[in-house]
CSV table of C-alpha atoms in Angstrom, one decimal:
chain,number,residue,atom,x,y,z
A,1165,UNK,CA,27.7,-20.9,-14.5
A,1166,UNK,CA,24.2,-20.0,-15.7
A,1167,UNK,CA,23.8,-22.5,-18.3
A,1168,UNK,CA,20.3,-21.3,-19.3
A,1169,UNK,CA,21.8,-18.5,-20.2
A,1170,UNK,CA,24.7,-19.5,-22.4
A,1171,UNK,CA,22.1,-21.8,-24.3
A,1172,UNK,CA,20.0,-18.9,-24.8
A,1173,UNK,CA,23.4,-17.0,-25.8
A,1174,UNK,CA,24.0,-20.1,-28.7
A,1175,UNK,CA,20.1,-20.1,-29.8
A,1176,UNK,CA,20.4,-16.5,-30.9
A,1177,UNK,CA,23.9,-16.8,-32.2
A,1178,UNK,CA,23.2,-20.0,-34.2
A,1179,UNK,CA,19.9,-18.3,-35.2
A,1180,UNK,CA,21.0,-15.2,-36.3
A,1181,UNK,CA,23.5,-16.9,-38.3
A,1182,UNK,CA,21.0,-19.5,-40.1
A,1183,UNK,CA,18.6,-16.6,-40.7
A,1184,UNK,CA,21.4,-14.5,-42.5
A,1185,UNK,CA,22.4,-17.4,-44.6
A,1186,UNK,CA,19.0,-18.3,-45.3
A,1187,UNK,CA,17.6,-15.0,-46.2
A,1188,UNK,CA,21.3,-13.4,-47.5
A,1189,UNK,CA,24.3,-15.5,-47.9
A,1190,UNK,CA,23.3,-18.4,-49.5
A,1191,UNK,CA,21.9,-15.7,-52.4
A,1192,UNK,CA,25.1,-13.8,-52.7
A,1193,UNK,CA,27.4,-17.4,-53.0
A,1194,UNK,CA,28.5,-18.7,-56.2
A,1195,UNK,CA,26.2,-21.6,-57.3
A,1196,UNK,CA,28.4,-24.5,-56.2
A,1197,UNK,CA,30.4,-23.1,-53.5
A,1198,UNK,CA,30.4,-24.6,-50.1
A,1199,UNK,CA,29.6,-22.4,-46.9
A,1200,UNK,CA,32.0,-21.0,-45.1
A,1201,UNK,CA,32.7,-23.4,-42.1
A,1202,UNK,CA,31.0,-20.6,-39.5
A,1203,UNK,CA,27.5,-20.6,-41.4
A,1204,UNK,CA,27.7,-24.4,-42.0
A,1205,UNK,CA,28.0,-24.9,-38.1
A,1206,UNK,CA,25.8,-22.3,-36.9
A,1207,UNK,CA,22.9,-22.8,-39.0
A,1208,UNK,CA,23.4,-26.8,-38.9
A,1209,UNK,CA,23.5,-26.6,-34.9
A,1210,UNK,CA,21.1,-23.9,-34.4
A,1211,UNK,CA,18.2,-26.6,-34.3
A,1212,UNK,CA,19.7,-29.1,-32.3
A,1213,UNK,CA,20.5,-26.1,-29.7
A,1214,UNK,CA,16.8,-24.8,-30.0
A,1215,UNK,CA,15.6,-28.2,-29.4
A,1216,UNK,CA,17.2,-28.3,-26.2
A,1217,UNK,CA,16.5,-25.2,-25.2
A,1218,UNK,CA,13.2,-25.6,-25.4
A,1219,UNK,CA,13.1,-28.9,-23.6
A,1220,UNK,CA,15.4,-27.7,-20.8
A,1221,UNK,CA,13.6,-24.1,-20.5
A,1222,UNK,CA,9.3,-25.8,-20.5
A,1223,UNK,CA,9.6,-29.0,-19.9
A,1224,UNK,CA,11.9,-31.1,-17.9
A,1225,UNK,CA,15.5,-29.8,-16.7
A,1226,UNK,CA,18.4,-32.2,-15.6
A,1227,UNK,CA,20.2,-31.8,-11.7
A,1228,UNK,CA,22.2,-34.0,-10.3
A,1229,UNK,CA,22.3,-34.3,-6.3
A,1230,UNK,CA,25.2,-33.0,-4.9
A,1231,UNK,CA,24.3,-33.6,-1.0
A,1232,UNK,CA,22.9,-35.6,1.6
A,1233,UNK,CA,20.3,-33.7,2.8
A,1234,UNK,CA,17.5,-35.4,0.8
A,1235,UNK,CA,18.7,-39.0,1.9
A,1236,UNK,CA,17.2,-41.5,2.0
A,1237,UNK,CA,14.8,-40.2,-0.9
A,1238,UNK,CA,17.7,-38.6,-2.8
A,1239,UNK,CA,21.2,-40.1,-3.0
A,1240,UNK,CA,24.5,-38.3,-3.3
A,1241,UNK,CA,25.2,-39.0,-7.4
A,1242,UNK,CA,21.5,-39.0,-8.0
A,1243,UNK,CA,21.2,-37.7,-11.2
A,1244,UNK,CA,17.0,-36.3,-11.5
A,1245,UNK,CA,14.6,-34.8,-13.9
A,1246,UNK,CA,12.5,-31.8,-12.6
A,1247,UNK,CA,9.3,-31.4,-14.1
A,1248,UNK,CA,9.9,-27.0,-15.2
A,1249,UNK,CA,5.5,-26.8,-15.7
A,1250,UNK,CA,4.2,-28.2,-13.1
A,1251,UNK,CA,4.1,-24.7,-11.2
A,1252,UNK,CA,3.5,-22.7,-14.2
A,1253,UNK,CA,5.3,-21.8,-17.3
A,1254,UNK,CA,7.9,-19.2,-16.8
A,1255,UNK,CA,10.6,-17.4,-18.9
A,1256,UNK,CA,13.6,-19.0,-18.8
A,1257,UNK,CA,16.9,-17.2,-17.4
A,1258,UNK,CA,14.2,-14.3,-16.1
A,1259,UNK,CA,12.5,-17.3,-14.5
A,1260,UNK,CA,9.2,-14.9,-14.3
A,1261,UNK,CA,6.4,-16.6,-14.8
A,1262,UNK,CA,4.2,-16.1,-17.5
A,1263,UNK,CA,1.1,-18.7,-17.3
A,1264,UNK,CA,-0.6,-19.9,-13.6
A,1265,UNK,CA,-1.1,-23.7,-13.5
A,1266,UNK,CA,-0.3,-25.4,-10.0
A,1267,UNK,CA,1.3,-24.5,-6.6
A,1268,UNK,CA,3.5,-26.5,-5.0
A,1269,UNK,CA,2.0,-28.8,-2.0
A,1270,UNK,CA,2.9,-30.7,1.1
A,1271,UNK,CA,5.2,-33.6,0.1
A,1272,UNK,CA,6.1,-32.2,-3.2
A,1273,UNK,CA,10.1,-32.6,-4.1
A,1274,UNK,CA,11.0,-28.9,-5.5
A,1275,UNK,CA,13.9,-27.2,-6.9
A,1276,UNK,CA,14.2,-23.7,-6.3
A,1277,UNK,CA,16.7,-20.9,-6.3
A,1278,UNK,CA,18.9,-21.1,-3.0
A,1279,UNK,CA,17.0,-17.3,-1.8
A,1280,UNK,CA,20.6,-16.6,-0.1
A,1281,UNK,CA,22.2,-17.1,-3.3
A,1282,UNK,CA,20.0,-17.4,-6.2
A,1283,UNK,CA,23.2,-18.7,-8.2
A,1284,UNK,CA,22.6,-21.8,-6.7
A,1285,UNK,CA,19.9,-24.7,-7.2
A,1286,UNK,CA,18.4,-26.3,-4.3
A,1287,UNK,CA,16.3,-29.1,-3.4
A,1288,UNK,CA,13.9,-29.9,-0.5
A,1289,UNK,CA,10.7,-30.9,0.2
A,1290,UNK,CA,8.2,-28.3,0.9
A,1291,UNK,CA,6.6,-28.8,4.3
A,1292,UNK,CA,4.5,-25.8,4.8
A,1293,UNK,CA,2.3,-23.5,1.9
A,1294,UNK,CA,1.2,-20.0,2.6
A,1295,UNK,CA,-0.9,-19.7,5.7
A,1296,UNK,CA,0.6,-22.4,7.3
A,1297,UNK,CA,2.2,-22.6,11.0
A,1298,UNK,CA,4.7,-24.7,11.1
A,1299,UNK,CA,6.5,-26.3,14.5
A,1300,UNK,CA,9.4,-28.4,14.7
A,1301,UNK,CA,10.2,-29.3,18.4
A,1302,UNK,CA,12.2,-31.7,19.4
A,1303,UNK,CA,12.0,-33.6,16.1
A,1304,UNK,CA,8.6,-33.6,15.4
A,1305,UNK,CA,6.8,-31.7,12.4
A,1306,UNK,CA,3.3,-30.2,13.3
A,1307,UNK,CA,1.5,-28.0,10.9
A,1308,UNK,CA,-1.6,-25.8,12.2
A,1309,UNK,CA,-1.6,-27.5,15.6
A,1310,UNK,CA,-1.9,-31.3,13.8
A,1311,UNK,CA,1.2,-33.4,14.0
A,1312,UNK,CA,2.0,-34.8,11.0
A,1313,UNK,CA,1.9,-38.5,11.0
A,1314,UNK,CA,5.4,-40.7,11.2
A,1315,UNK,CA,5.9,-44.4,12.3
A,1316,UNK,CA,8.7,-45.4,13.0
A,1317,UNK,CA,10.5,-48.2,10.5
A,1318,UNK,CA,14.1,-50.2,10.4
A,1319,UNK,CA,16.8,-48.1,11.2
A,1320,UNK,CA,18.4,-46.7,8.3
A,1321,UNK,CA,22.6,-47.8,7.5
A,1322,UNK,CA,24.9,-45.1,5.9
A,1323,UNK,CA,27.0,-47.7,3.8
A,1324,UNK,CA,29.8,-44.6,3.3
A,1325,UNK,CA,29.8,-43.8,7.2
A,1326,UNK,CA,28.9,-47.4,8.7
A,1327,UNK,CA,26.2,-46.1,11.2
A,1328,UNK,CA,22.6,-45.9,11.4
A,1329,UNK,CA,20.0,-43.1,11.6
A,1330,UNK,CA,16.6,-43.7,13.3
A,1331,UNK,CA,14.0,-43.8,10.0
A,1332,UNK,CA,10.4,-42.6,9.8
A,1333,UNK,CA,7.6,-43.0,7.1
A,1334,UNK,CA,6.3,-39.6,7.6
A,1335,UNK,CA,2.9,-38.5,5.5
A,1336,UNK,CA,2.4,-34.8,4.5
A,1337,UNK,CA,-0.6,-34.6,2.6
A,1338,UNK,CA,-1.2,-37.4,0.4
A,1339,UNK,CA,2.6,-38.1,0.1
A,1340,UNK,CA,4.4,-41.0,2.2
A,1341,UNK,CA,8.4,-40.8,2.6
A,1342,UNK,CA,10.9,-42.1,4.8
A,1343,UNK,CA,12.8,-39.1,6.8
A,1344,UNK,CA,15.8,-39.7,9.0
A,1345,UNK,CA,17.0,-38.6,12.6
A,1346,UNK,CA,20.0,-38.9,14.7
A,1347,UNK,CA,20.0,-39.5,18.3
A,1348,UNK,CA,23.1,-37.3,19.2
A,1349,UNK,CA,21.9,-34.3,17.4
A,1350,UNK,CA,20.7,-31.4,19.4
A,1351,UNK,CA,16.4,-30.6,18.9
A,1352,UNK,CA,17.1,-27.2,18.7
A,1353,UNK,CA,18.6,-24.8,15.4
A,1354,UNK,CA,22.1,-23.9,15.9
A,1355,UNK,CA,23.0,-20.4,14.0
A,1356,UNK,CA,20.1,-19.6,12.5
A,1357,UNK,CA,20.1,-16.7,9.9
A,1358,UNK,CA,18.7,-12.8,10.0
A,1359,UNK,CA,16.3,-13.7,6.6
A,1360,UNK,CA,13.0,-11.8,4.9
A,1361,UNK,CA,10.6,-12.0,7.4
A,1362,UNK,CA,12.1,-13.4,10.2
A,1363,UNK,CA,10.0,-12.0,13.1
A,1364,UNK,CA,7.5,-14.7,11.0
A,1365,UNK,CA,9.1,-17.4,13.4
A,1366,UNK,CA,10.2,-18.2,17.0
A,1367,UNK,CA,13.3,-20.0,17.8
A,1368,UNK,CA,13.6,-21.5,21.4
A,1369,UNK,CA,15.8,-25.1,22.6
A,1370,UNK,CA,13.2,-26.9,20.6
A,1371,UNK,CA,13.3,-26.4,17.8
A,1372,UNK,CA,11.8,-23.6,15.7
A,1373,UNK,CA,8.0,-22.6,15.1
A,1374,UNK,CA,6.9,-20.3,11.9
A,1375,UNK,CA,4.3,-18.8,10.0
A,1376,UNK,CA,4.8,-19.1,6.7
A,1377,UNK,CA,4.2,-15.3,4.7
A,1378,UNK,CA,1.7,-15.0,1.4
A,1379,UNK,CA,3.7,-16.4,-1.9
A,1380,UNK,CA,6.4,-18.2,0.1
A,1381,UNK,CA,7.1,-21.6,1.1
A,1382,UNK,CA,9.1,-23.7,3.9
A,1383,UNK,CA,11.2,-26.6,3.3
A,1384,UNK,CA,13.3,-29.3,4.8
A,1385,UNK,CA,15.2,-31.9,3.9
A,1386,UNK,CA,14.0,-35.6,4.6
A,1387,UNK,CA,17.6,-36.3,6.2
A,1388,UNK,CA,16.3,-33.8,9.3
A,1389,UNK,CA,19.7,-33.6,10.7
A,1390,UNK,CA,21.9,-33.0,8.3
A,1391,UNK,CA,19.9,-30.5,6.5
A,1392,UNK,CA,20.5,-26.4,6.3
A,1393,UNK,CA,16.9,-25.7,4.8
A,1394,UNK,CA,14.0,-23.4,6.0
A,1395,UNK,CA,15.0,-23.8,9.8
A,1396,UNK,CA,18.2,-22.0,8.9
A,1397,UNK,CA,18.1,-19.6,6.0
A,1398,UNK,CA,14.0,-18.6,5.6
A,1399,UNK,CA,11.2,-19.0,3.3
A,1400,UNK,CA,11.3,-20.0,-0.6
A,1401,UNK,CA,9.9,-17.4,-2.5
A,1402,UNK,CA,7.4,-18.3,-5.2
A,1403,UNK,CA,9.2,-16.4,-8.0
A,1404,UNK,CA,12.1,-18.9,-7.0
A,1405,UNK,CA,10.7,-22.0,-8.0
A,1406,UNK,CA,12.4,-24.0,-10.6
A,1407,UNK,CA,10.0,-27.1,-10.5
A,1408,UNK,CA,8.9,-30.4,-9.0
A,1409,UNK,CA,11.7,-33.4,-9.3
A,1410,UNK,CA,10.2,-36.6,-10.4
A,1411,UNK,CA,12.6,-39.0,-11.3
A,1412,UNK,CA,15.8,-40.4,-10.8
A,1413,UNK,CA,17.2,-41.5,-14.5
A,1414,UNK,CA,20.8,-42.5,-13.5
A,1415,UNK,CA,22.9,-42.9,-10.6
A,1416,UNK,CA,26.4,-44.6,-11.3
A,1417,UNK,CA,26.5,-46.7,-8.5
A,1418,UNK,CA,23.4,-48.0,-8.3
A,1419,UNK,CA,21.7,-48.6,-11.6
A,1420,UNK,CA,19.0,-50.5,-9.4
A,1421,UNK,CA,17.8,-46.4,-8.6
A,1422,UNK,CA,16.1,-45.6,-11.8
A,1423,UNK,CA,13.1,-44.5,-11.3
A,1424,UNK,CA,10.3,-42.2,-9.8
A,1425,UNK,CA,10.0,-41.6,-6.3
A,1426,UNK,CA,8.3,-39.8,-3.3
């Protein structure tokens, strides 16, 4: 369900109908007789709608996590704000952007339209920008020849599946986040996809090494293993950026979660 879309659907509704009455109706009534229930709730919803319209469409847009593949920066039942200007202001539904600001950099958290099915949000982080070679063999990130920087920490418990993943501050750019392994799971990418620009990267028993094309962008999840991000499925086009998540504002079963993160 596109719901930017059906709120733009109620904004012109509700407007159309408080602009009639405004300019029309309300002349043409009786003095003293009440509006007819449709133009009392159109016109008295039409700026409450606009209102959040405009909030969800330029400024910040609610998503709520639905996987593990972020963990442990991200929770299952994380419910996040995602920062819609960050990257530039863009139409909303067209999602065509319309005034340059930032790019998106090494670290950032982003929200973009799954490129196999744009019908679909996804998160990851983004690991590599335009220009950017980036390996991953046998579980370690390098990016134009440098590996990337990641100490090993405590071992990180799955309280729903009672076992542990080996956990790693890792450092891309200016950005420090834990990131998670698992012993048992193969280095190299199992089914990869035929995606735009494939002959970009190399797969071999590995892992996977890539160059990332002009106005696209890799990502991966911090929960390495149980991700299906860049390694599988290809490159994040830039005209599929939504925005940068910043903040978790609720989370049912852990109230102690509210906050910003990494």
């Amino acid at each position: 369900m596109n719901f930017a879309l059906i709120l733009l659907i109620l904004v012109l509704i509700s407007g159309a109908i408080w602009v009639a009455d405004a300019c029309i109706l309300r002349r043409r009534r009786p003095a003293g007789a009440p509006d007819p229930w449709w133009v009392e709730y159109g016109a008295s919803f039409f700026p409450v709608i606009l209102v959040v319209f405009l909030l969800r469409s330029f400024l910040v847009e609610p998503f709520k996590i639905p996987s593990g593949s972020m963990i442990p920066t991200l929770l299952v039942g994380d419910f996040i704000l995602v920062n819609k200007y960050t990257y530039g202001i863009r139409l909303p539904v067209a999602n065509v952007k319309i005034i340059e600001l930032n790019t998106p950099q090494r670290g950032d958290v982003m929200v973009f339209r799954y490129p196999v099915d744009p019908s679909l949000d996804y998160i990851k982080r983004v690991v590599g920008v335009p220009g950017d070679r980036v390996a991953y063999q046998n579980k370690r990130l390098t990016i134009n020849g440098q590996p990337v920087e990641a100490r090993k920490v405590e071992d990180y418990l799955h309280p729903e599946r009672l076992y542990y993943s080996k956990q790693f501050v890792e450092k891309l750019g200016r950005v420090e986040h834990q990131i998670l392994n698992d012993d048992e799971a193969p280095p190299f990418i199992p089914g990869p996809e035929q995606f735009r620009q494939r002959e970009n990267c190399s797969y071999n028993g590995a892992g996977v090494i890539c160059t990332v094309p002009a106005g696209q962008y890799f990502v991966m999840g911090d929960n390495r293993d149980n991700s299906r991000d860049s390694r599988f499925w290809g490159f994040v086009p830039e005209e599929n950026i939504v925005g940068k998540a910043f903040f978790i504002w609720l989370n049912f079963s852990d109230f102690g979660r509210i906050g910003s993160f990494n």
